[in-house]
mmCIF file of C-alpha atoms in Angstrom:
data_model
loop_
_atom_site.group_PDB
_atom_site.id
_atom_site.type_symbol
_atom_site.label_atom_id
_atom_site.label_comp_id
_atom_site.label_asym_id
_atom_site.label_seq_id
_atom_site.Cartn_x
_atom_site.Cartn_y
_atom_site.Cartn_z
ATOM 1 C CA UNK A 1 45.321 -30.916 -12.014
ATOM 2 C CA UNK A 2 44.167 -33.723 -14.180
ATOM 3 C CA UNK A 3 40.728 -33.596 -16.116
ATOM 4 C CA UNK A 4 37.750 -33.921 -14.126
ATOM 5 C CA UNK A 5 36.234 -38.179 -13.793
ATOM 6 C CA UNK A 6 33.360 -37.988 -16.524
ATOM 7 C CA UNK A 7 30.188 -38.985 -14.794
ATOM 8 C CA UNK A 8 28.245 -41.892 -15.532
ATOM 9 C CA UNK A 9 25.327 -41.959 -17.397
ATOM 10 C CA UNK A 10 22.125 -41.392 -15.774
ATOM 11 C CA UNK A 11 19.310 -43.496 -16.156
ATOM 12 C CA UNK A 12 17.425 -40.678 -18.735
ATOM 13 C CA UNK A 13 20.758 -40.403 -20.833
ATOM 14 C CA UNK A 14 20.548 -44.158 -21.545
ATOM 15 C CA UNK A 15 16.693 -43.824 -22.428
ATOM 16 C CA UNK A 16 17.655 -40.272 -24.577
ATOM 17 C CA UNK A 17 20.201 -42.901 -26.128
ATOM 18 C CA UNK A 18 17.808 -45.885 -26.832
ATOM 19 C CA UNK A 19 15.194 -43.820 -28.473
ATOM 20 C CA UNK A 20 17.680 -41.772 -30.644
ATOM 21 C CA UNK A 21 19.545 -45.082 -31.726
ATOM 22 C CA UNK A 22 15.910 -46.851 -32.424
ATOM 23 C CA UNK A 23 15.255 -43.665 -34.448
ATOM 24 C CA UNK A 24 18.308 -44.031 -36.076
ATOM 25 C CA UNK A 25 17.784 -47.868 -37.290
ATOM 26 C CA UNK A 26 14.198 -46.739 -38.516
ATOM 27 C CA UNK A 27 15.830 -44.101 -40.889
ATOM 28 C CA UNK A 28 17.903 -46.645 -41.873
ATOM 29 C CA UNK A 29 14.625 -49.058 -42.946
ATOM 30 C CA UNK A 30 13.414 -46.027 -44.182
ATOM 31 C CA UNK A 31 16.112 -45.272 -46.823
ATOM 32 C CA UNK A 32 16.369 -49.167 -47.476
ATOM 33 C CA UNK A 33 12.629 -48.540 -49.225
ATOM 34 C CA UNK A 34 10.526 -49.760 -45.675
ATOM 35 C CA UNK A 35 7.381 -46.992 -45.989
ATOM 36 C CA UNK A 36 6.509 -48.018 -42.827
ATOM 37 C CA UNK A 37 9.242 -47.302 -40.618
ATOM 38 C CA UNK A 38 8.563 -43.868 -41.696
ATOM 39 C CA UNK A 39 5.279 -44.217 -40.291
ATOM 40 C CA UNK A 40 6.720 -45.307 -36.836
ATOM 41 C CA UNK A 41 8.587 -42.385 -36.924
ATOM 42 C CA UNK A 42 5.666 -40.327 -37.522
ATOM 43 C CA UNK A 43 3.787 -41.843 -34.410
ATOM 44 C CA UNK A 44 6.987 -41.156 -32.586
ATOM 45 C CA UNK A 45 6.961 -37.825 -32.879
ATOM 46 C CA UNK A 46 3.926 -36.270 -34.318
ATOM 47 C CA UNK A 47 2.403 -34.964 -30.683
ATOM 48 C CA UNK A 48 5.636 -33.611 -29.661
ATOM 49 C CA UNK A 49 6.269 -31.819 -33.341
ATOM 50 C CA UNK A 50 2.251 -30.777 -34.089
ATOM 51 C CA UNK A 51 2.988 -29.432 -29.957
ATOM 52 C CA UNK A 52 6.026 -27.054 -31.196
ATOM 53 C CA UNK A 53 4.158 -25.849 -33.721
ATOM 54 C CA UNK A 54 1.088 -24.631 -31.723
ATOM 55 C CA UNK A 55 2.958 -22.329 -29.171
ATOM 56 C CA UNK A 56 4.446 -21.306 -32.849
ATOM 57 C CA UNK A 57 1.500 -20.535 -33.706
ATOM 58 C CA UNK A 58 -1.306 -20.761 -31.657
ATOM 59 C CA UNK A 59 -3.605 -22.226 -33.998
ATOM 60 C CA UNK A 60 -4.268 -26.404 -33.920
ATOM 61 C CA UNK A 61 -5.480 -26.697 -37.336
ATOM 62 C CA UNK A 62 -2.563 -24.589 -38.731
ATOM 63 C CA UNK A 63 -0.076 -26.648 -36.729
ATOM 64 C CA UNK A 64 -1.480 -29.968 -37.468
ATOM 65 C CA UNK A 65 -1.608 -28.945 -41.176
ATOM 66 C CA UNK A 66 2.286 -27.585 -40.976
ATOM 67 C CA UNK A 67 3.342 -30.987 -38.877
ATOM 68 C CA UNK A 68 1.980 -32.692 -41.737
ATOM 69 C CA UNK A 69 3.964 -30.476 -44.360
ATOM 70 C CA UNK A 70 7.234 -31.026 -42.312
ATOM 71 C CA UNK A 71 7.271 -34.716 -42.107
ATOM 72 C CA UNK A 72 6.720 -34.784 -45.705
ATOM 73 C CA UNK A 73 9.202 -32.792 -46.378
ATOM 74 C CA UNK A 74 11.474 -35.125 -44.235
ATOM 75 C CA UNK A 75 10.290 -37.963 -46.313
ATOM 76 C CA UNK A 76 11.263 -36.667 -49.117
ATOM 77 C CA UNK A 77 14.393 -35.589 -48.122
ATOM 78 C CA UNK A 78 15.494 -39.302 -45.698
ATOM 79 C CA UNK A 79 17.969 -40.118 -48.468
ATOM 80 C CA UNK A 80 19.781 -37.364 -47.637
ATOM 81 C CA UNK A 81 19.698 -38.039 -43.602
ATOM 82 C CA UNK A 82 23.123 -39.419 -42.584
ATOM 83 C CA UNK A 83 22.410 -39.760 -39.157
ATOM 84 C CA UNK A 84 24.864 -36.790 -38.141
ATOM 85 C CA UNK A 85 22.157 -35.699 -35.376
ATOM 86 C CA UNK A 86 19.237 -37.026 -33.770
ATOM 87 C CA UNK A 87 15.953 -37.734 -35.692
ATOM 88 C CA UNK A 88 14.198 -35.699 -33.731
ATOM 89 C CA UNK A 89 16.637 -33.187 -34.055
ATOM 90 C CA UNK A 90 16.119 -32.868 -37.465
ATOM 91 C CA UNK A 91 12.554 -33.074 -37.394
ATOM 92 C CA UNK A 92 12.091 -29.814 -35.267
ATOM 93 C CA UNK A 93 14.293 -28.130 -37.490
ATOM 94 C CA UNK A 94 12.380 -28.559 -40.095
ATOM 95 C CA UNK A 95 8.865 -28.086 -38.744
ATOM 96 C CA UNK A 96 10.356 -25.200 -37.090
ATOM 97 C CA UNK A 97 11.687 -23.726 -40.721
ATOM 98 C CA UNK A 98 8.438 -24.466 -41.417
ATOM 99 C CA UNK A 99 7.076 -22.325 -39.114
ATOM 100 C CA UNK A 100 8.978 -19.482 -39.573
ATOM 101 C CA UNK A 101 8.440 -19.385 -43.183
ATOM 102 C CA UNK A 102 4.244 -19.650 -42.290
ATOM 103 C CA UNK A 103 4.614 -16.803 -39.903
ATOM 104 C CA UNK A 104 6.735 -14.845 -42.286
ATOM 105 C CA UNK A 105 4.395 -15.543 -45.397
ATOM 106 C CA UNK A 106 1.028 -15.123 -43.832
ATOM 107 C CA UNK A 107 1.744 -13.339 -41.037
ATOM 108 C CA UNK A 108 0.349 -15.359 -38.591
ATOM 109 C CA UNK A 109 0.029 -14.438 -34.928
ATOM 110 C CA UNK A 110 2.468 -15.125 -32.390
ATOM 111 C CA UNK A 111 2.024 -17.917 -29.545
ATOM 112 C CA UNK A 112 -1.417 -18.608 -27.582
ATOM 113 C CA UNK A 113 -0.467 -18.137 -23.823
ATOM 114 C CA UNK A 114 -3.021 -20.247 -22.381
ATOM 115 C CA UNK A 115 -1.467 -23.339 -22.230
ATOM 116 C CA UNK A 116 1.961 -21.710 -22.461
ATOM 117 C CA UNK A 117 2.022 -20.251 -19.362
ATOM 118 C CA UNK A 118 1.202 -23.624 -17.595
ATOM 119 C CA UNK A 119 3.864 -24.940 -19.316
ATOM 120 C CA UNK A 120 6.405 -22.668 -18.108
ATOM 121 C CA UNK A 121 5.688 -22.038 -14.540
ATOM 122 C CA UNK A 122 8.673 -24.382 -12.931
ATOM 123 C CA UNK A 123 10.683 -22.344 -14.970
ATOM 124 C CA UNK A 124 13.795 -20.388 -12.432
ATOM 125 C CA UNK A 125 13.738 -17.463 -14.802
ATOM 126 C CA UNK A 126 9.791 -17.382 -15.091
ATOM 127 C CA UNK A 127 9.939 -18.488 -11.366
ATOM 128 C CA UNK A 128 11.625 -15.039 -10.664
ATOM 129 C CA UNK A 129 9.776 -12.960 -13.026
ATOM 130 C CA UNK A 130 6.425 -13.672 -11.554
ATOM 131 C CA UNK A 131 7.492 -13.642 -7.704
ATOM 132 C CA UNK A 132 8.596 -10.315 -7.791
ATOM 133 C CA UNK A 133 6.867 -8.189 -5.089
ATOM 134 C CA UNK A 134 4.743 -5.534 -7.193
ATOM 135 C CA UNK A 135 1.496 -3.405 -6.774
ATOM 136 C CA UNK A 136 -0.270 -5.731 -9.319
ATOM 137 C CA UNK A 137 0.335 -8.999 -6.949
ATOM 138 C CA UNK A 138 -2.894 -10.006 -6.878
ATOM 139 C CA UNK A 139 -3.732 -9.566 -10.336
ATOM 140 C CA UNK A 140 -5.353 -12.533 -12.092
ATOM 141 C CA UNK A 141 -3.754 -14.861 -13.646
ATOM 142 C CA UNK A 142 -5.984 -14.934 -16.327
ATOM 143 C CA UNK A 143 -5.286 -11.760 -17.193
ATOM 144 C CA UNK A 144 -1.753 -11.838 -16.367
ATOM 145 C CA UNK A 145 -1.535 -14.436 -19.012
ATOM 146 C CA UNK A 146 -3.080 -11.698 -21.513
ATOM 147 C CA UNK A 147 -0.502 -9.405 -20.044
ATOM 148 C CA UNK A 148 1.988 -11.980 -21.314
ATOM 149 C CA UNK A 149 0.707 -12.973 -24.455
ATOM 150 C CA UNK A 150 0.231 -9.268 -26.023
ATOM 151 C CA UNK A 151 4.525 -9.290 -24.985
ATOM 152 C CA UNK A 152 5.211 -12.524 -26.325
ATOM 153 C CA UNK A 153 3.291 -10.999 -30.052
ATOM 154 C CA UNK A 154 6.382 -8.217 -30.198
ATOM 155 C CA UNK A 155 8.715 -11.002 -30.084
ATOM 156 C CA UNK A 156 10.764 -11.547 -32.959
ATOM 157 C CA UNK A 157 10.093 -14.909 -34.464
ATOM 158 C CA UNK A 158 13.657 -16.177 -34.014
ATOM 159 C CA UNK A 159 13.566 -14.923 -30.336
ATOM 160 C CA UNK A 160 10.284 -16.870 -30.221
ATOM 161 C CA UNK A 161 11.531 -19.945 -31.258
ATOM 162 C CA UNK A 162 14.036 -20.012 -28.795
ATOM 163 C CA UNK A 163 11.717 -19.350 -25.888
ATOM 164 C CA UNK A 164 9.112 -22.344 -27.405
ATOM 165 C CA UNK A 165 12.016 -24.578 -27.555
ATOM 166 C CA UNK A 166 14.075 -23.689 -24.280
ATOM 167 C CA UNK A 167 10.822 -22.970 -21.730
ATOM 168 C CA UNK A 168 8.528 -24.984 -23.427
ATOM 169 C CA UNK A 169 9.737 -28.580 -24.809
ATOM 170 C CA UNK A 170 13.102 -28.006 -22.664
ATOM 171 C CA UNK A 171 15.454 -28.966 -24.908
ATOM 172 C CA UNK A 172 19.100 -27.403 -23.925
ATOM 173 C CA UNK A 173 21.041 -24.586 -25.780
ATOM 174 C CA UNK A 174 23.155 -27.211 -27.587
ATOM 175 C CA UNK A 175 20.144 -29.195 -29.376
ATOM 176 C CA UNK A 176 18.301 -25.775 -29.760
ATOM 177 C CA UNK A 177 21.494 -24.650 -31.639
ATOM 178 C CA UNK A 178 21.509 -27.543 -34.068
ATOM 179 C CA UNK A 179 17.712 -27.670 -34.830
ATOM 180 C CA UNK A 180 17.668 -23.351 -35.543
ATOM 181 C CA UNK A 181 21.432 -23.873 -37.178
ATOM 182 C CA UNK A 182 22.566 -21.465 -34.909
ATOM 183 C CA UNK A 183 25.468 -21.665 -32.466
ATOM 184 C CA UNK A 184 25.197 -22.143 -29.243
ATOM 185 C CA UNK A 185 26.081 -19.038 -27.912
ATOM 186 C CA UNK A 186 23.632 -17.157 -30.386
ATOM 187 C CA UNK A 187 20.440 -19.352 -28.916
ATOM 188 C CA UNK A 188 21.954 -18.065 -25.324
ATOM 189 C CA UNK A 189 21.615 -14.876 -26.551
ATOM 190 C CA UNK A 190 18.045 -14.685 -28.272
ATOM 191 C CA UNK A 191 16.846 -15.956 -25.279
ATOM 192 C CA UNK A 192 18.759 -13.638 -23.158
ATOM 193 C CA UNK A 193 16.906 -10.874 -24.618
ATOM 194 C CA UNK A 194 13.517 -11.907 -25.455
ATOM 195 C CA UNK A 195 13.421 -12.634 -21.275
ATOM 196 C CA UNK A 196 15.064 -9.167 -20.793
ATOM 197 C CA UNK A 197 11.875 -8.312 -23.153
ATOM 198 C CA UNK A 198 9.111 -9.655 -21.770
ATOM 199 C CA UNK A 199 10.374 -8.440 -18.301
ATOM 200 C CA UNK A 200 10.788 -4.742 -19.610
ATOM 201 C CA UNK A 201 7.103 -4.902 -21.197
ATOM 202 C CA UNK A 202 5.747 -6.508 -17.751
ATOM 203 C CA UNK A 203 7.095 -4.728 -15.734
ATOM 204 C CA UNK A 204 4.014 -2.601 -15.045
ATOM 205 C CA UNK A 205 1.857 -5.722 -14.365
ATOM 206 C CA UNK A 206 4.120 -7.461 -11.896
#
């Protein structure tokens, strides 16, 4: 049997494509000494990034305050961008670092569920989790979404990453990979297990 036709490109590949290759000529302005292509850049991706970071971290002033520490950090570093992944790629990697390193340092507290849980409800996994039939069926969801906050807090932080970045912003296990400098197969796994997790600790409430 021959190799399979490769599909054509749907109409949100060509727009993924546009926006990384308009990313890609601003880091190029960038590194040619144009400040403000950097701040296009910023305004590109700020919501999305300072977003991440709050179902990191659950806290809007601390994720505002780290977005702001990561795209410094990429500023600093756009010399050394050579346009081997996405812009955007490389941003979450390093406000997610970022992250990590804030939650490790000062301990902070794991994801806010409030808006999380909205986020995630089309989800097939989440879909299933919450559909089972169960003695607690008519529980609020208000206080289901305690239920699953108090899980999501025994998390490990890399497991929580994983879930932020696959059930919240997503993104597939091949750009999660590349932004957490994992491979593939390890994001499959972390989030494997931290849904095996959260179904083990909820499985009293649904």
């Amino acid at each position: 049997m021959g190799d399979p036709r490769p599909q054509p490109p749907t109409a949100q590949d060509a727009a993924t494509t546009a926006e990384v290759e308009y990313d890609r000529a601003l880091v190029r302005r960038v590194q040619g000494g144009d400040p403000r292509a950097f701040d296009e850049l910023v305004e590109r991706h700020k919501s999305r990034v300072i977003g991440t970071l709050y179902h990191m971290l659950g806290n809007r002033d601390d994720a505002a305050d780290l977005a702001q520490d990561a795209f410094v950090r990429a500023f600093q570093s756009i010399s050394r961008f050579r346009n081997e992944s996405s812009f955007s790629s490389w941003i979450y990697r390093i406000a997610i670092n970022t992250a990590l390193n804030f939650i490790r340092l000062r301990k902070a507290p794991a994801l806010s569920l409030n808006e999380w849980a909205e986020d995630v409800e089309e989800d097939p996994a989440w879909k299933e989790l919450i559909s089972r039939e169960s003695v607690h069926k008519e529980m609020d969801r208000g206080e289901l979404r305690e239920r699953l906050n108090e899980a999501l807090q025994k998390l490990s932080k890399d497991q929580r990453a994983v879930v932020v970045l696959h059930d919240i912003e997503g993104l597939r296990h091949q750009e999660i990979a590349k932004i957490l400098g994992c491979t593939e197969a390890t994001a499959r796994s972390r989030l494997f297990y931290a849904h095996q997790q959260l179904q083990t600790w909820l499985a009293d409430y649904l």
